[in-house]
Each structure stands twice: as C-alpha cells, then as structure tokens.
Amino acid sequence: MTFIYFVTNSAWNPNTWAILCGILAVFLIVVLLTIYFIFRRLHIDLTILRTVFQEQKRPSHPATLTISDIPPGSETADLPQVPASAAKTKKQHTLLIIEDHLEIRLYLKLIFSNEYNLLMAENGEEGFKKACEGVPDLIITDIIMPVMDGFKCCQLIKENLTTCHIPVILLTPSPQKQI
C-alpha cells in the first residue's frame, strides 16, 4: 500500500525512493529474524523430543528382571542379582574437601556427592596426606584451619611432584578483602 502511494503521488523524488527501500529492508529483516527464531525454537524442541524418544527405546539391562519374567511360585532368593556397577554409574572424578567445620564439610558433601568420589579431611596436614595417597582431581580447602592452614597445605601440594598438577580452590568465610 505504501508503494502504491509513492508511485501515484506526483511528489516523486530520489529521497522518496530511498525511504521506500529503507522501510522495505527493515520489514524484510524483521520477517526473516522472526522466521529464523521460530524455526530455531522448533529445532530445539524437536531435538529434545528426539532424545526423549531415543531414551524410551533403549533396552533395559539384561540382568534386570520384570514381574512378568518371574515364574509363579519361585522364591525371590533365586533371582539373579544386578551388579552394583550396573545399578549405579561409576563416578570418574575424585574431589578432596579440606574443611575444619563439620557443617560446611557436610554441606559440601551434600552438594558434590552425587557426581564425584569424595575424600574428606579436617585440617591441612590430614588433607595433604590424603592428597598424596588418593591423588584427587580437585581440592577444595579452607584457608583458616588448625594444625596447618590452607596456604601451607596448598604450598605443600604444589611443591610435591605427585600432587602439583591438582587444581586447588581456597575457601574462607573471612570478611577481609585480602588475606
């Protein structure tokens, strides 16, 4: 409709043509972006549905029995046991938590126990020994602790050849900006 107005109007000049091209370009960009985001959203939803359906089609573990597989009158003690490794997925990474406060240690255990193998220590000296024995993938340590503080523990870990590659995260509840 705008185009018809510009063509029939007697006040046709080069600026009018530039304005018309600008309006048309903005309109096309808006339409193309709208279509792009609609299809992008549909692609994501289709991908999610595809993975959900693939999960449902996977066969169950061969050692698992359903109710219909059990013959009537048989004892449950005769059933084959599912190995513990098949029931739980093996946690691949080990995390060492060095913390002197029990509440914080338990909170960190609650957060990380589902995804990591955990080693716990109450002070820096015990933590350094466990780091040398277990060689964890990551160490989270408090700074202010009895027996050995976090800085000394971190220094010993980084100087030891077997543990120097382990990343260390230092935690502290201290209100000071610099420690």
Short mmCIF file of C-alpha atoms in Angstrom, two decimals:
data_model
loop_
_atom_site.label_atom_id
_atom_site.label_comp_id
_atom_site.label_asym_id
_atom_site.label_seq_id
_atom_site.Cartn_x
_atom_site.Cartn_y
_atom_site.Cartn_z
CA MET A 1 0.00 0.00 0.00
CA THR A 2 2.87 2.36 0.75
CA PHE A 3 4.37 1.55 -2.63
CA ILE A 4 1.12 2.46 -4.44
CA TYR A 5 1.03 5.79 -2.63
CA PHE A 6 4.60 6.60 -3.65
CA VAL A 7 4.01 5.60 -7.29
CA THR A 8 0.77 7.54 -7.73
CA ASN A 9 1.87 10.61 -5.83
CA SER A 10 3.16 13.39 -8.03
CA ALA A 11 5.82 14.38 -5.47
CA TRP A 12 8.25 11.63 -6.54
CA ASN A 13 11.88 12.40 -5.80
CA PRO A 14 15.07 10.39 -5.04
CA ASN A 15 14.58 10.72 -1.26
CA THR A 16 11.19 9.05 -1.53
CA TRP A 17 12.76 6.05 -3.27
CA ALA A 18 15.45 5.79 -0.53
CA ILE A 19 12.80 5.91 2.21
CA LEU A 20 10.81 3.18 0.46
CA CYS A 21 13.89 0.96 0.17
CA GLY A 22 14.73 1.53 3.84
CA ILE A 23 11.22 0.61 5.00
CA LEU A 24 11.24 -2.49 2.81
CA ALA A 25 14.67 -3.55 4.12
CA VAL A 26 13.60 -3.16 7.76
CA PHE A 27 10.40 -5.11 7.07
CA LEU A 28 12.34 -7.96 5.44
CA ILE A 29 14.86 -8.10 8.28
CA VAL A 30 12.08 -8.30 10.87
CA VAL A 31 10.28 -11.05 8.94
CA LEU A 32 13.47 -13.06 8.37
CA LEU A 33 14.54 -12.79 12.02
CA THR A 34 11.08 -13.85 13.16
CA ILE A 35 11.16 -16.89 10.88
CA TYR A 36 14.71 -17.72 11.99
CA PHE A 37 13.82 -17.67 15.69
CA ILE A 38 10.62 -19.67 15.14
CA PHE A 39 12.49 -22.41 13.28
CA ARG A 40 15.33 -22.32 15.75
CA ARG A 41 12.88 -22.80 18.60
CA LEU A 42 11.16 -25.66 16.76
CA HIS A 43 14.53 -27.31 16.09
CA ILE A 44 15.41 -27.22 19.77
CA ASP A 45 12.03 -28.66 20.76
CA LEU A 46 12.34 -31.41 18.13
CA THR A 47 15.82 -32.25 19.38
CA ILE A 48 14.53 -32.59 22.94
CA LEU A 49 11.66 -34.82 21.79
CA ARG A 50 14.04 -36.93 19.71
CA THR A 51 16.30 -37.59 22.70
CA VAL A 52 13.32 -38.40 24.93
CA PHE A 53 12.05 -40.98 22.44
CA GLN A 54 15.51 -42.47 21.99
CA GLU A 55 15.80 -42.89 25.77
CA GLN A 56 12.49 -44.80 25.82
CA LYS A 57 13.56 -47.14 23.00
CA ARG A 58 16.79 -48.27 24.69
CA PRO A 59 16.64 -51.83 26.01
CA SER A 60 16.90 -52.34 29.74
CA HIS A 61 19.88 -54.02 31.38
CA PRO A 62 19.94 -57.75 30.52
CA ALA A 63 20.35 -58.77 34.17
CA THR A 64 17.20 -56.87 35.16
CA LEU A 65 14.03 -58.87 35.58
CA THR A 66 10.47 -57.61 35.42
CA ILE A 67 7.49 -59.06 37.26
CA SER A 68 6.36 -60.95 34.15
CA ASP A 69 9.79 -62.67 33.91
CA ILE A 70 9.42 -64.31 37.34
CA PRO A 71 7.71 -67.70 37.20
CA PRO A 72 4.86 -68.13 39.70
CA GLY A 73 5.83 -69.88 42.94
CA SER A 74 9.56 -69.19 42.67
CA GLU A 75 11.49 -67.71 45.55
CA THR A 76 12.97 -64.22 45.30
CA ALA A 77 16.29 -65.53 46.63
CA ASP A 78 16.77 -67.48 43.39
CA LEU A 79 16.69 -64.32 41.25
CA PRO A 80 19.94 -63.17 39.67
CA GLN A 81 21.34 -60.08 41.31
CA VAL A 82 22.09 -56.95 39.31
CA PRO A 83 25.73 -55.97 39.83
CA ALA A 84 26.23 -52.79 41.82
CA SER A 85 28.28 -51.27 39.00
CA ALA A 86 25.33 -51.65 36.62
CA ALA A 87 22.89 -50.15 39.09
CA LYS A 88 24.99 -47.03 39.67
CA THR A 89 27.08 -45.19 37.16
CA LYS A 90 30.71 -45.04 38.19
CA LYS A 91 31.88 -41.64 39.35
CA GLN A 92 35.01 -40.81 37.43
CA HIS A 93 36.46 -37.81 39.27
CA THR A 94 37.64 -37.51 42.86
CA LEU A 95 37.28 -34.37 44.95
CA LEU A 96 39.18 -33.72 48.20
CA ILE A 97 37.47 -31.38 50.65
CA ILE A 98 39.66 -30.00 53.44
CA GLU A 99 37.48 -28.17 55.96
CA ASP A 100 37.63 -27.94 59.76
CA HIS A 101 33.94 -27.06 60.31
CA LEU A 102 31.68 -30.10 60.27
CA GLU A 103 28.62 -28.22 58.96
CA ILE A 104 30.45 -26.83 55.94
CA ARG A 105 32.05 -30.21 55.27
CA LEU A 106 28.63 -31.88 55.32
CA TYR A 107 27.16 -29.16 53.09
CA LEU A 108 29.92 -29.60 50.50
CA LYS A 109 29.45 -33.37 50.72
CA LEU A 110 25.73 -32.92 50.06
CA ILE A 111 26.45 -30.76 47.01
CA PHE A 112 29.16 -32.90 45.38
CA SER A 113 28.46 -36.49 46.48
CA ASN A 114 26.16 -37.29 43.54
CA GLU A 115 28.75 -36.54 40.88
CA TYR A 116 32.17 -37.06 42.47
CA ASN A 117 34.03 -39.52 44.66
CA LEU A 118 34.76 -37.58 47.83
CA LEU A 119 37.71 -37.58 50.20
CA MET A 120 37.31 -35.55 53.41
CA ALA A 121 39.90 -34.08 55.76
CA GLU A 122 39.58 -31.92 58.89
CA ASN A 123 42.84 -29.95 58.62
CA GLY A 124 45.64 -29.17 56.20
CA GLU A 125 48.01 -31.86 57.45
CA GLU A 126 45.42 -34.62 57.08
CA GLY A 127 44.37 -33.16 53.73
CA PHE A 128 47.92 -33.19 52.40
CA LYS A 129 48.32 -36.86 53.40
CA LYS A 130 45.03 -37.78 51.67
CA ALA A 131 46.04 -35.79 48.58
CA CYS A 132 49.31 -37.75 48.35
CA GLU A 133 47.55 -41.09 48.87
CA GLY A 134 44.44 -40.59 46.75
CA VAL A 135 45.66 -38.01 44.16
CA PRO A 136 42.26 -36.33 43.64
CA ASP A 137 41.24 -34.39 40.53
CA LEU A 138 40.36 -31.23 42.50
CA ILE A 139 40.97 -29.95 46.03
CA ILE A 140 38.69 -27.53 47.87
CA THR A 141 40.30 -26.27 51.07
CA ASP A 142 39.53 -23.76 53.77
CA ILE A 143 42.18 -21.15 54.48
CA ILE A 144 41.83 -20.74 58.24
CA MET A 145 42.23 -24.16 59.93
CA PRO A 146 44.00 -25.61 62.96
CA VAL A 147 47.22 -27.67 62.70
CA MET A 148 48.02 -26.48 59.13
CA ASP A 149 46.28 -23.61 57.33
CA GLY A 150 45.12 -23.67 53.70
CA PHE A 151 48.05 -21.63 52.38
CA LYS A 152 50.65 -24.00 53.83
CA CYS A 153 48.66 -27.02 52.61
CA CYS A 154 48.43 -25.51 49.12
CA GLN A 155 52.16 -24.77 49.15
CA LEU A 156 52.97 -28.39 50.08
CA ILE A 157 50.59 -29.72 47.43
CA LYS A 158 52.17 -27.57 44.71
CA GLU A 159 55.72 -28.49 45.77
CA ASN A 160 55.04 -32.25 45.76
CA LEU A 161 55.70 -33.94 42.42
CA THR A 162 52.71 -36.30 42.65
CA THR A 163 50.19 -33.58 43.54
CA CYS A 164 51.50 -30.43 41.83
CA HIS A 165 49.11 -30.82 38.86
CA ILE A 166 45.95 -30.79 41.04
CA PRO A 167 43.94 -27.55 40.93
CA VAL A 168 43.18 -26.09 44.37
CA ILE A 169 40.24 -23.88 45.31
CA LEU A 170 40.71 -21.88 48.52
CA LEU A 171 37.60 -21.06 50.56
CA THR A 172 37.20 -18.81 53.56
CA PRO A 173 34.36 -17.15 55.44
CA SER A 174 36.66 -14.26 56.39
CA PRO A 175 35.17 -10.79 55.84
CA GLN A 176 38.59 -9.36 54.94
CA LYS A 177 39.06 -8.50 51.27
CA GLN A 178 42.70 -9.55 51.29
CA ILE A 179 44.10 -12.35 53.36
#
